[in-house]
mmCIF file of C-alpha atoms in Angstrom:
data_model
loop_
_atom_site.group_PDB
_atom_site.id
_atom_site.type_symbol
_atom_site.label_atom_id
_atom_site.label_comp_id
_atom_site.label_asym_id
_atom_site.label_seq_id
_atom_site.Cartn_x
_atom_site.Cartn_y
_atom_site.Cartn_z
ATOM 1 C CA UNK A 1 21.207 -8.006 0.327
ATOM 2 C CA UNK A 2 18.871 -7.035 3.318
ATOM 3 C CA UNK A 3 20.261 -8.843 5.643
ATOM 4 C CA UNK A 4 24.041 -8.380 4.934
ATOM 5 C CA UNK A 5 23.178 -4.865 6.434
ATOM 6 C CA UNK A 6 22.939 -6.654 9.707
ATOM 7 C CA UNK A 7 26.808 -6.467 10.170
ATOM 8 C CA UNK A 8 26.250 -3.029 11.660
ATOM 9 C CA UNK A 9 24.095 -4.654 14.722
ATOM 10 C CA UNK A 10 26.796 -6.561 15.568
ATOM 11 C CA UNK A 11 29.224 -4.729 17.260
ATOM 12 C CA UNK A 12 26.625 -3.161 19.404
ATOM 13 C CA UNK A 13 24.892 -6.966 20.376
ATOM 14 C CA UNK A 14 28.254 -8.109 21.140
ATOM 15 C CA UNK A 15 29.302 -4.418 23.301
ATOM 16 C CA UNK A 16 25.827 -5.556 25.166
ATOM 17 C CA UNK A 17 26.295 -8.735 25.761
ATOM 18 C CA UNK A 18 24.293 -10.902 27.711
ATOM 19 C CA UNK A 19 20.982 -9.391 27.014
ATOM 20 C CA UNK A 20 19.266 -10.674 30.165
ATOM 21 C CA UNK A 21 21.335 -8.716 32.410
ATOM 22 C CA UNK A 22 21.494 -5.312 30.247
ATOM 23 C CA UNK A 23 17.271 -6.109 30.315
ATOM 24 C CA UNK A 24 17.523 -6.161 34.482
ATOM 25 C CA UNK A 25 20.176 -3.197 34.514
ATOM 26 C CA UNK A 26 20.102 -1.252 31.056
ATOM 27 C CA UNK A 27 22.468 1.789 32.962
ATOM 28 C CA UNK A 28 25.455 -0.869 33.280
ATOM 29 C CA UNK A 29 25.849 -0.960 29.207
ATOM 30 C CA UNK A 30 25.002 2.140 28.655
ATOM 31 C CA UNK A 31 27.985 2.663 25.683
ATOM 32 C CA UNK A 32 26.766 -0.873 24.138
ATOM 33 C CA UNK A 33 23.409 0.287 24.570
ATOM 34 C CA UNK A 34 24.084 3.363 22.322
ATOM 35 C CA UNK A 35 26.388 1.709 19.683
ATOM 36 C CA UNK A 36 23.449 -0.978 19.170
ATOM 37 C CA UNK A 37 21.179 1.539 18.753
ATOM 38 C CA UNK A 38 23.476 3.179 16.582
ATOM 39 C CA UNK A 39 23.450 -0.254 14.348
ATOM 40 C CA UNK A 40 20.217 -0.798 13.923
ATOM 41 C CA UNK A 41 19.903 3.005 12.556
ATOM 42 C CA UNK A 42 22.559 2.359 10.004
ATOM 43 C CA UNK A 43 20.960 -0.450 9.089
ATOM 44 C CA UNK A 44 17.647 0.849 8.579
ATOM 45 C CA UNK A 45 19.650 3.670 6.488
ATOM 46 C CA UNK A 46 21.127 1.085 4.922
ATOM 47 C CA UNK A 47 17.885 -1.111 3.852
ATOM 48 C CA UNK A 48 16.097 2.664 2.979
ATOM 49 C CA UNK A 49 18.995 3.207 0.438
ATOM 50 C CA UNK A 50 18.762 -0.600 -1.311
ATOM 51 C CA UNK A 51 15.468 0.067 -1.640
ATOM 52 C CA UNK A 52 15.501 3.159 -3.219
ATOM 53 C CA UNK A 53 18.249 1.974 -5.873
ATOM 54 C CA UNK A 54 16.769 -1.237 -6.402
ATOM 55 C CA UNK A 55 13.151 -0.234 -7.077
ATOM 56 C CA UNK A 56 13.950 -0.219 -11.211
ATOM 57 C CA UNK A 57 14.992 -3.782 -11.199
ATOM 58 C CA UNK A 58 11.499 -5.374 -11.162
ATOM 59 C CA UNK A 59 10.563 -3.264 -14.285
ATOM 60 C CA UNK A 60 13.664 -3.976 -16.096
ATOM 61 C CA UNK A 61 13.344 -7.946 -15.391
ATOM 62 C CA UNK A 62 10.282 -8.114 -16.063
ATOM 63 C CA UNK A 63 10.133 -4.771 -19.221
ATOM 64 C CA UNK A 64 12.571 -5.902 -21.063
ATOM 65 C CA UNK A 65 12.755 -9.517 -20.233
ATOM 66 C CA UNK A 66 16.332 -9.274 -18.598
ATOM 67 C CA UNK A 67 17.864 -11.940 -16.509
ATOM 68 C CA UNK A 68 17.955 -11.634 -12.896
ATOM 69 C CA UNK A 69 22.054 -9.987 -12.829
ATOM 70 C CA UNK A 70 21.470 -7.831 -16.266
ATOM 71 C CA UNK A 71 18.054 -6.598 -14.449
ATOM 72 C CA UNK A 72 20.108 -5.323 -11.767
ATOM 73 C CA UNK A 73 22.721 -3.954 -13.868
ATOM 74 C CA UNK A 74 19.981 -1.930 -15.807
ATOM 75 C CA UNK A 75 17.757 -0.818 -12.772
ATOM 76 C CA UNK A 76 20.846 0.518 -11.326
ATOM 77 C CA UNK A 77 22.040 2.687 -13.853
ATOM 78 C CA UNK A 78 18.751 3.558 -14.595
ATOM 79 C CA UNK A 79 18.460 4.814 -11.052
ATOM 80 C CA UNK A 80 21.538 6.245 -11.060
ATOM 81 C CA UNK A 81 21.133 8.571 -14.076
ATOM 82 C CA UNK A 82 17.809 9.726 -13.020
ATOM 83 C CA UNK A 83 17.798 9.761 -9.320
ATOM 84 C CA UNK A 84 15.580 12.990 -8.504
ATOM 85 C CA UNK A 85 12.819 11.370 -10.551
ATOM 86 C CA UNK A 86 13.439 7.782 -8.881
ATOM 87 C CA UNK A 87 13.192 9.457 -5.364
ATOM 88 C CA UNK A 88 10.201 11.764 -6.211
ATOM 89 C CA UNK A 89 8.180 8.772 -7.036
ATOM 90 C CA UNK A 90 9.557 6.651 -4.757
ATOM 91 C CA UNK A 91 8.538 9.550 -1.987
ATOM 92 C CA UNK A 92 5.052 9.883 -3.848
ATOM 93 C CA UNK A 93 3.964 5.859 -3.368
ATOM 94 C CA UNK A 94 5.503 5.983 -0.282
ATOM 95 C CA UNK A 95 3.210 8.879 1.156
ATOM 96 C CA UNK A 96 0.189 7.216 -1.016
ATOM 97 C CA UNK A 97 0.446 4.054 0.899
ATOM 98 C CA UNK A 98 0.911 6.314 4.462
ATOM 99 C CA UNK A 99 -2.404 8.136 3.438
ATOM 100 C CA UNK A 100 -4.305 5.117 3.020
ATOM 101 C CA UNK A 101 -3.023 3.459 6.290
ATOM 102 C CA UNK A 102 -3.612 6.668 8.399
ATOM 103 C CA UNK A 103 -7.152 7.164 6.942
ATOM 104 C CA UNK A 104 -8.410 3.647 8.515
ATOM 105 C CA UNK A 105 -6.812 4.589 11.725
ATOM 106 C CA UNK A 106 -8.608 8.387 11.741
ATOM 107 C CA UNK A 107 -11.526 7.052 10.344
ATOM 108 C CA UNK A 108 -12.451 4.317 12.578
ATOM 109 C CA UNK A 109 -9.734 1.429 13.737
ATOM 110 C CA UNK A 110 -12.655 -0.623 14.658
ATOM 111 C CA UNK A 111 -14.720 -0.213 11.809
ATOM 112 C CA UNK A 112 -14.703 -3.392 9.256
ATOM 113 C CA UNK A 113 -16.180 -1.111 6.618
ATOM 114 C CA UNK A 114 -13.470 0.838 7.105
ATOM 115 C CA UNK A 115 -11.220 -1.481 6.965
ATOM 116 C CA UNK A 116 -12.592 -3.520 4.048
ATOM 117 C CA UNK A 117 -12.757 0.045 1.947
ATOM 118 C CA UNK A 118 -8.955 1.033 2.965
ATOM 119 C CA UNK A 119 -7.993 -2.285 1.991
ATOM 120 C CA UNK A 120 -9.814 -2.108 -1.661
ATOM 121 C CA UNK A 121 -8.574 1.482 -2.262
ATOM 122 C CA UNK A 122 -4.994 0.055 -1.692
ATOM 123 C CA UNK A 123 -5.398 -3.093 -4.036
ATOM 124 C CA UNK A 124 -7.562 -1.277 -6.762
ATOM 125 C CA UNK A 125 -6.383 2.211 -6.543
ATOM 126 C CA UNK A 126 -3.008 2.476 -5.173
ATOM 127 C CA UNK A 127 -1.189 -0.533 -6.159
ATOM 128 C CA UNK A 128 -2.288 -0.448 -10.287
ATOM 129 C CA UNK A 129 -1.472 3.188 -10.050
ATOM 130 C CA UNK A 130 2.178 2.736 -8.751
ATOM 131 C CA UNK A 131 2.666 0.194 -10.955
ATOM 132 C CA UNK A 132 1.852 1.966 -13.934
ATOM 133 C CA UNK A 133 4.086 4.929 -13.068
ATOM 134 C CA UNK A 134 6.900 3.004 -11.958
ATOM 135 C CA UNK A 135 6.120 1.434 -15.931
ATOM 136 C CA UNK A 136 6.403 4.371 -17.060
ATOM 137 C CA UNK A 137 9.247 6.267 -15.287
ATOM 138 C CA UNK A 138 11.742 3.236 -16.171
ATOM 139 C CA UNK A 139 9.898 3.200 -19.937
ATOM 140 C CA UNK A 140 10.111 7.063 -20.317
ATOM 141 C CA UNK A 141 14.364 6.849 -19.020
ATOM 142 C CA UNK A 142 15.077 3.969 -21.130
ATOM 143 C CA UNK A 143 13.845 5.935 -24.186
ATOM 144 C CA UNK A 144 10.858 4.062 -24.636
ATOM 145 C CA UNK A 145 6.910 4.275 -25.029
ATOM 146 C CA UNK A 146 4.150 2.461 -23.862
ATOM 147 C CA UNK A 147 2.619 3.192 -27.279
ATOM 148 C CA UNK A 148 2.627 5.842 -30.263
ATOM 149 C CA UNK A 149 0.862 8.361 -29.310
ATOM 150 C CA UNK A 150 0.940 10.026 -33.164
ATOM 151 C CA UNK A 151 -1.365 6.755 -34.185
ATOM 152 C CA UNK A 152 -3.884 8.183 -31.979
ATOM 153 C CA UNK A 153 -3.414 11.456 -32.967
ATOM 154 C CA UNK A 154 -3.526 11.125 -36.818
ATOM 155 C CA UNK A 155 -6.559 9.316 -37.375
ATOM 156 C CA UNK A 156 -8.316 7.775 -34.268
ATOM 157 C CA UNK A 157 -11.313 6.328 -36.678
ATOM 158 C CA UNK A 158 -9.071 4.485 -38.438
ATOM 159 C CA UNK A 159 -7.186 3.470 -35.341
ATOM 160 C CA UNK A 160 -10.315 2.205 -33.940
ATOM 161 C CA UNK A 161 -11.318 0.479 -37.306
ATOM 162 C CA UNK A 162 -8.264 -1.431 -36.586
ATOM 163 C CA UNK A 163 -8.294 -2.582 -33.280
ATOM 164 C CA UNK A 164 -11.998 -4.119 -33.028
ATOM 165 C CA UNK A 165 -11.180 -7.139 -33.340
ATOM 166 C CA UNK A 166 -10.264 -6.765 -29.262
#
């Protein structure tokens, strides 16, 4: 699907043409120069929006044990009936991930501590953390729980009696 969204390079590549001689004169394609640029926003438009929709599929493949077609099926209408929360968390592990990369680089770019500790923070913070609230978004708007919370709630001795066998 990410690469179908190369159809809107073409017409700019082929309004270039040979690339060689736009490289030696880039003022002599100047419209092909602009309607490939043009492309290649689209299509990063294009791969921003997949993305976003798709980002439910690998929960409900893998959630509620859907094939590959029904996953996508399910992750897009989840998506689509609860798109401010999709983008909001989408937006949220998107900045995370930013953070993380722009605190090695103010930090010290040269710095293998640095580097090493950015890189840890990402695996053991950021990554578990995503996961469990993209979990839970496509749990919460499929109607689901993780677990009961009113077994906690009534009697947590007993509730521990019964799981200590773990």
């Amino acid at each position: 699907l990410s690469l179908v969204g190369i159809v809107f390079v073409v017409p700019g590549a082929l309004a270039v043409g040979d690339l060689s001689l736009f490289l030696d004169n880039p003022e002599a394609s100047l419209r092909g120069a602009g309607l490939f640029s043009l492309g290649i926003l689209v299509w990063v438009l294009y791969l921003l929006i997949l993305n976003l929709s798709l980002s439910l599929v690998g929960y409900a493949l893998v959630v509620d044990e859907l094939d590959p077609i029904e996953a996508i099926i399910t992750g897009l209408r989840v998506f689509m009936g609860n798109k401010l929360d999709v983008i909001i968390l989408w937006v949220l592990s998107l900045s995370l991930s930013f953070v993380a990369s722009y605190a090695q680089e103010f930090i010290g770019p040269d710095s293998g501590f640095v580097l090493i500790l950015t890189t840890l923070f990402s695996l053991i913070v950021i990554a578990p953390l995503t996961a469990v609230w993209w979990t839970r978004l496509y749990l919460t708007k499929t109607c689901r729980n993780l677990y009961d919370h009113t077994e906690l709630l009534c009697d947590p001795n007993e509730f521990m009696n019964n799981n200590r066998g773990f």
